[in-house]
Amino acid sequence: MKRLIKNALIINEGRSFRGAVLTDGAFISRVYEGDEADHDVGNAEIIDAEGKWLLPGVIDDQVHFREPGLTHKGSIATESRAAAAGGVTSFMDMPNTKPQTTTVAELEWKFQRAAETSAVNYSFFFGGTNDNFDEIARLDRRRVPGLKLFLGSSTGNMLVDSREALRRIFSETDLLVAIHAEKEEIIRRNRAYYIEKYGEDALDVTFHPKIRSEEACYASSSEAVELAHELGTRLHLLHVSTAKELALLDNKLPLAEKRITSETCVHYLWFSDDDYPVYGNKIKWNPAIKTAADRAALRRAVNNNTIDIVATDHAPHLMSEKEGNCLSAASGGPLIQHSLPLMLELAAQGVFTKEKVVEKMAHQPAELFRIDRRGYIREGYYADLVLVDPQREWRVSPENILYHCGWSPLEGQIFRNFVFLTLVNGNLVYKNGKMIENVKGMALTFG
């Protein structure tokens, strides 16, 4: 099917210009500048985008869609629908499910499940452990974005705490290695200190960034960066949350030449530790949200390209699982439906430009992970497109939340932009608050 999206403000590759985009099947066939599109568009469906912005679909490199084994929190089907409603057209899911994605068989199960149920495009990180080298060697690098290693506390067998295993993974794989970096020994020490000083029952969420501290993040990140430099590993630091870690990163090299890359998440750019008394456990993540000074430094790092991409670490839990103190309440929260509106709201506030938002959420993820023909509005690329109404205010409420868990830390927030329409591979999957059923995404391909 052909579609002509005309009269849009196209935001792409650092520019904003009035134009039109013609899609044909799964691909973009023409990009026009100005008011005039070619008359030779055949029987294309016409979408008049007057007053709206046309963006490439968001690519989120870090989500936890909870399938298999944790589907009371969410599933590939439910969370991919929320993604589409938020303008996210591709996701990369993490391996800490039940069972964990640490064997090729478990990876293949996820791919099959996504093919059956995902409304948007998909791929899956493979989990590295202390002892699954043989499984890592069997991976098809064109199908997976990389390995995920937990260097801080995790569940089951996902904590890589053997120095020998870490060196072997860093030296023997040509895959990108993405890490959750928090130093377990420091976390344990901090936890013991605060329990002894105040008692466990007194440790509300305000103690969370004290236990999972800046020191815990930097110690782990710096060790990983040092090892990656030594062994030539392609290292990707996930969810950078502190100003101190930025010293480990380079903003002088172009992305294509970087061996050490990084991501921060929308919650670190929006919230600070001043918000814990207001939101409580709803904003409890690992790593913890840090200070307003850290937030300001991360915002600068996005603007000056020290930080390469912005994602969500979308990790839904039931509200009942978020109850308790900072030791017992679940860490993580749902964000993927609201990440693009949040970033465009920050652009409206002057924190970023809308062009920078598109760069960090679409262009740079495509480049960093070498994704085949996605992340840009270009002729010959997949038609993953998002139409945003920049003048339409709306309030986040339970009535418009699509997460399976049914809540958002952003409830009550008014955004001044509205995701109006989402195309995935040229297929209309979401329009004006309504999902289009029975539309399926595709597996991503990596170069």
GROMACS .gro file of N, CA, C and O in nm, residues 82 334 337-338 396-411:
model
   80
   82ALA      N    1   0.206  -0.028   2.380
   82ALA     CA    2   0.236   0.098   2.446
   82ALA      C    3   0.348   0.172   2.373
   82ALA      O    4   0.346   0.295   2.362
  334PRO      N    5   0.740   0.175   3.425
  334PRO     CA    6   0.701   0.181   3.284
  334PRO      C    7   0.721   0.321   3.226
  334PRO      O    8   0.680   0.420   3.288
  337GLN      N    9   0.576   0.440   2.661
  337GLN     CA   10   0.468   0.514   2.596
  337GLN      C   11   0.488   0.665   2.607
  337GLN      O   12   0.432   0.741   2.528
  338HIS      N   13   0.570   0.708   2.701
  338HIS     CA   14   0.580   0.850   2.732
  338HIS      C   15   0.719   0.908   2.710
  338HIS      O   16   0.741   1.026   2.738
  396VAL      N   17  -0.148   1.269   3.115
  396VAL     CA   18  -0.128   1.125   3.138
  396VAL      C   19  -0.225   1.081   3.248
  396VAL      O   20  -0.227   1.138   3.358
  397SER      N   21  -0.305   0.979   3.218
  397SER     CA   22  -0.404   0.932   3.314
  397SER      C   23  -0.424   0.782   3.294
  397SER      O   24  -0.390   0.727   3.189
  398PRO      N   25  -0.481   0.714   3.393
  398PRO     CA   26  -0.505   0.570   3.378
  398PRO      C   27  -0.588   0.536   3.255
  398PRO      O   28  -0.573   0.428   3.199
  399GLU      N   29  -0.673   0.628   3.211
  399GLU     CA   30  -0.759   0.602   3.096
  399GLU      C   31  -0.682   0.593   2.966
  399GLU      O   32  -0.727   0.528   2.871
  400ASN      N   33  -0.566   0.658   2.956
  400ASN     CA   34  -0.490   0.653   2.830
  400ASN      C   35  -0.356   0.580   2.842
  400ASN      O   36  -0.276   0.581   2.749
  401ILE      N   37  -0.333   0.514   2.956
  401ILE     CA   38  -0.211   0.435   2.974
  401ILE      C   39  -0.233   0.295   2.918
  401ILE      O   40  -0.331   0.229   2.950
  402LEU      N   41  -0.139   0.249   2.833
  402LEU     CA   42  -0.152   0.117   2.771
  402LEU      C   43  -0.064   0.011   2.837
  402LEU      O   44  -0.071  -0.105   2.799
  403TYR      N   45   0.019   0.047   2.932
  403TYR     CA   46   0.100  -0.052   3.001
  403TYR      C   47   0.011  -0.156   3.069
  403TYR      O   48  -0.091  -0.121   3.128
  404HIS      N   49   0.054  -0.280   3.066
  404HIS     CA   50  -0.023  -0.386   3.132
  404HIS      C   51  -0.036  -0.360   3.282
  404HIS      O   52  -0.139  -0.391   3.342
  405CYS      N   53   0.067  -0.299   3.342
  405CYS     CA   54   0.064  -0.273   3.486
  405CYS      C   55  -0.033  -0.161   3.522
  405CYS      O   56  -0.069  -0.146   3.639
  406GLY      N   57  -0.073  -0.079   3.426
  406GLY     CA   58  -0.182   0.017   3.447
  406GLY      C   59  -0.147   0.148   3.512
  406GLY      O   60  -0.236   0.226   3.544
  407TRP      N   61  -0.018   0.176   3.533
  407TRP     CA   62   0.019   0.301   3.600
  407TRP      C   63   0.143   0.361   3.534
  407TRP      O   64   0.210   0.296   3.455
  408SER      N   65   0.171   0.486   3.566
  408SER     CA   66   0.290   0.554   3.517
  408SER      C   67   0.338   0.650   3.624
  408SER      O   68   0.255   0.713   3.692
  409PRO      N   69   0.470   0.668   3.639
  409PRO     CA   70   0.519   0.770   3.731
  409PRO      C   71   0.487   0.911   3.683
  409PRO      O   72   0.504   1.007   3.758
  410LEU      N   73   0.440   0.923   3.558
  410LEU     CA   74   0.409   1.053   3.500
  410LEU      C   75   0.261   1.086   3.505
  410LEU      O   76   0.217   1.184   3.443
  411GLU      N   77   0.181   1.008   3.578
  411GLU     CA   78   0.038   1.036   3.586
  411GLU      C   79   0.014   1.178   3.637
  411GLU      O   80   0.075   1.222   3.734
   0.00000   0.00000   0.00000
